[in-house]
Short mmCIF file of C-alpha atoms in Angstrom, two decimals:
data_model
loop_
_atom_site.label_atom_id
_atom_site.label_comp_id
_atom_site.label_asym_id
_atom_site.label_seq_id
_atom_site.Cartn_x
_atom_site.Cartn_y
_atom_site.Cartn_z
CA MET A 1 -1.75 19.09 1.19
CA PRO A 2 -1.45 18.76 -2.83
CA ALA A 3 -4.13 20.34 -4.91
CA HIS A 4 -4.68 17.30 -6.86
CA PHE A 5 -5.91 15.77 -4.06
CA PHE A 6 -8.88 18.21 -3.80
CA ALA A 7 -9.38 17.42 -7.38
CA ILE A 8 -9.96 13.70 -6.97
CA LEU A 9 -11.80 13.92 -3.60
CA PRO A 10 -15.22 13.95 -5.22
CA MET A 11 -14.21 10.92 -7.38
CA MET A 12 -13.12 8.81 -4.56
CA PHE A 13 -16.37 9.42 -2.94
CA ILE A 14 -18.30 8.29 -5.92
CA VAL A 15 -15.88 4.93 -6.31
CA LEU A 16 -16.38 4.35 -2.51
CA ALA A 17 -20.23 4.62 -2.68
CA GLY A 18 -20.21 2.20 -5.92
CA VAL A 19 -18.11 -0.16 -4.07
CA LEU A 20 -19.97 -0.37 -0.26
CA PRO A 21 -22.83 -2.20 0.22
CA PRO A 22 -26.17 -0.38 0.52
CA ARG A 23 -27.38 0.31 4.26
CA ALA A 24 -30.52 -1.86 5.24
CA ALA A 25 -33.51 0.12 5.48
CA ALA A 26 -35.15 -1.85 8.12
CA ALA A 27 -34.24 -2.36 11.57
CA PRO A 28 -32.69 -5.94 12.50
CA ALA A 29 -35.15 -8.24 13.53
CA PRO A 30 -35.32 -8.91 17.24
CA MET A 31 -33.98 -12.18 18.56
CA ALA A 32 -36.34 -14.52 19.11
CA PRO A 33 -36.22 -16.07 22.89
CA ALA A 34 -34.26 -19.28 23.56
CA SER A 35 -36.06 -22.42 23.45
CA PRO A 36 -35.27 -25.03 26.06
CA GLU A 37 -33.32 -27.03 23.55
CA ALA A 38 -31.18 -24.61 22.18
CA PRO A 39 -27.77 -24.20 23.70
CA LEU A 40 -27.11 -21.02 25.68
CA PRO A 41 -24.96 -18.12 24.06
CA LEU A 42 -21.30 -18.26 24.44
CA ARG A 43 -21.34 -15.53 26.67
CA ALA A 44 -23.62 -17.22 29.16
CA ARG A 45 -21.78 -20.29 29.31
CA LEU A 46 -18.19 -18.45 29.75
CA ASP A 47 -17.74 -18.08 33.77
CA ASP A 48 -14.64 -18.00 35.66
CA GLU A 49 -14.53 -21.62 36.35
CA ALA A 50 -15.20 -22.67 32.60
CA ILE A 51 -12.23 -20.65 31.74
CA ARG A 52 -10.15 -22.19 34.77
CA GLN A 53 -11.11 -25.36 33.47
CA ALA A 54 -10.11 -24.60 29.94
CA VAL A 55 -6.75 -23.21 31.18
CA ARG A 56 -6.35 -26.28 33.13
CA GLU A 57 -6.78 -28.66 30.26
CA THR A 58 -4.44 -26.37 27.70
CA LEU A 59 -1.57 -26.68 30.16
CA ALA A 60 -1.83 -30.28 30.77
CA GLN A 61 -2.10 -30.91 26.88
CA SER A 62 0.82 -28.77 25.88
CA PRO A 63 4.61 -30.06 26.44
CA ASP A 64 6.83 -28.95 29.18
CA GLN A 65 8.40 -25.54 28.39
CA SER A 66 10.98 -25.83 31.21
CA ALA A 67 12.41 -29.26 29.90
CA SER A 68 13.84 -27.49 26.68
CA PRO A 69 14.60 -23.54 27.74
CA ALA A 70 15.05 -21.57 24.73
CA SER A 71 18.66 -19.90 24.28
CA GLY A 72 18.46 -15.98 24.27
CA ASP A 73 20.70 -15.88 21.11
CA VAL A 74 17.88 -17.52 18.53
CA LEU A 75 16.03 -14.48 18.29
CA SER A 76 18.51 -11.73 19.10
CA GLY A 77 19.93 -9.63 16.33
CA ASP A 78 23.53 -9.58 17.73
CA ARG A 79 24.93 -11.60 14.71
CA TYR A 80 22.86 -9.51 12.43
CA GLN A 81 24.12 -6.29 13.66
CA ALA A 82 27.55 -7.32 13.66
CA PHE A 83 27.45 -8.28 10.24
CA SER A 84 25.81 -5.16 9.46
CA ARG A 85 28.29 -3.05 11.04
CA ASP A 86 31.42 -5.13 9.68
CA PHE A 87 30.07 -4.61 6.29
CA LYS A 88 29.73 -0.75 6.77
CA GLU A 89 33.42 -0.47 7.99
CA ALA A 90 34.95 -2.62 5.18
CA LYS A 91 33.25 -0.24 2.56
CA LYS A 92 35.93 2.08 0.84
CA PRO A 93 36.04 5.45 1.76
CA SER A 94 35.77 8.14 -0.24
CA CYS A 95 39.11 9.94 -1.52
CA LEU A 96 37.98 13.21 -0.76
CA GLY A 97 36.14 12.30 2.61
CA PRO A 98 37.48 12.85 6.17
CA ASP A 99 38.05 9.06 6.47
CA ALA A 100 40.31 8.81 3.09
CA LEU A 101 43.29 7.43 4.72
CA LYS A 102 41.14 4.70 6.60
CA PHE A 103 43.17 1.58 5.20
CA GLN A 104 46.15 3.56 4.37
CA PRO A 105 47.55 5.15 7.33
CA SER A 106 49.35 8.26 7.51
CA SER A 107 52.30 7.44 10.16
CA ILE A 108 56.23 6.59 9.94
CA GLY A 109 57.64 4.16 12.48
CA THR A 110 58.15 0.46 13.58
CA ARG A 111 56.84 -1.68 16.28
CA ASN A 112 58.71 0.37 19.08
CA TRP A 113 58.01 4.14 17.84
CA ASN A 114 55.41 5.46 15.93
CA ILE A 115 55.26 9.31 14.28
CA GLY A 116 51.71 9.98 12.97
CA LEU A 117 51.45 12.70 10.15
CA GLY A 118 48.82 14.81 9.56
CA GLY A 119 47.67 18.14 7.26
CA LEU A 120 50.09 18.75 4.72
CA PHE A 121 52.37 15.79 5.61
CA ALA A 122 49.65 13.49 5.31
CA LEU A 123 49.55 14.57 1.27
CA PRO A 124 51.69 11.78 -0.05
CA PHE A 125 49.64 9.25 2.21
CA TRP A 126 46.65 10.44 0.38
CA ALA A 127 48.33 10.03 -3.10
CA ALA A 128 49.34 6.55 -2.29
CA ALA A 129 45.68 5.47 -1.16
CA ILE A 130 44.54 6.95 -4.43
CA ALA A 131 47.19 5.12 -6.61
CA ARG A 132 46.92 1.69 -4.29
CA GLY A 133 42.81 1.85 -4.88
CA LYS A 134 42.44 2.28 -0.70
CA CYS A 135 39.71 4.75 -1.52
CA GLN A 136 37.35 5.73 -4.02
#
């Protein structure tokens, strides 16, 4: 832990002591017995049948969910992930990095035949990528 943490620790206790409310000295008063007119506490009113009835009423009031099923594409992140991937792939690579010839292929050929060049034979293509602005 940083050394300054221990230096500010006493100050934190002083600030917290001023912010927090003081504790009550006396114990809380006991609850008075319920009078016959007073409603029952919530815990006493909640039984299994009351909960079942509340669920039935809620389901009867809510619209039918099976009528309009939600498509799975609404909350999926497929479009955003694809956009993020495309954005990263479109970034210009560094001219000194391993993918400097990403937008300047180092190959010679036509549609029918293709010769890929690498190593020292790719130096002209690397220079062309720099000259054309295909890398940074």
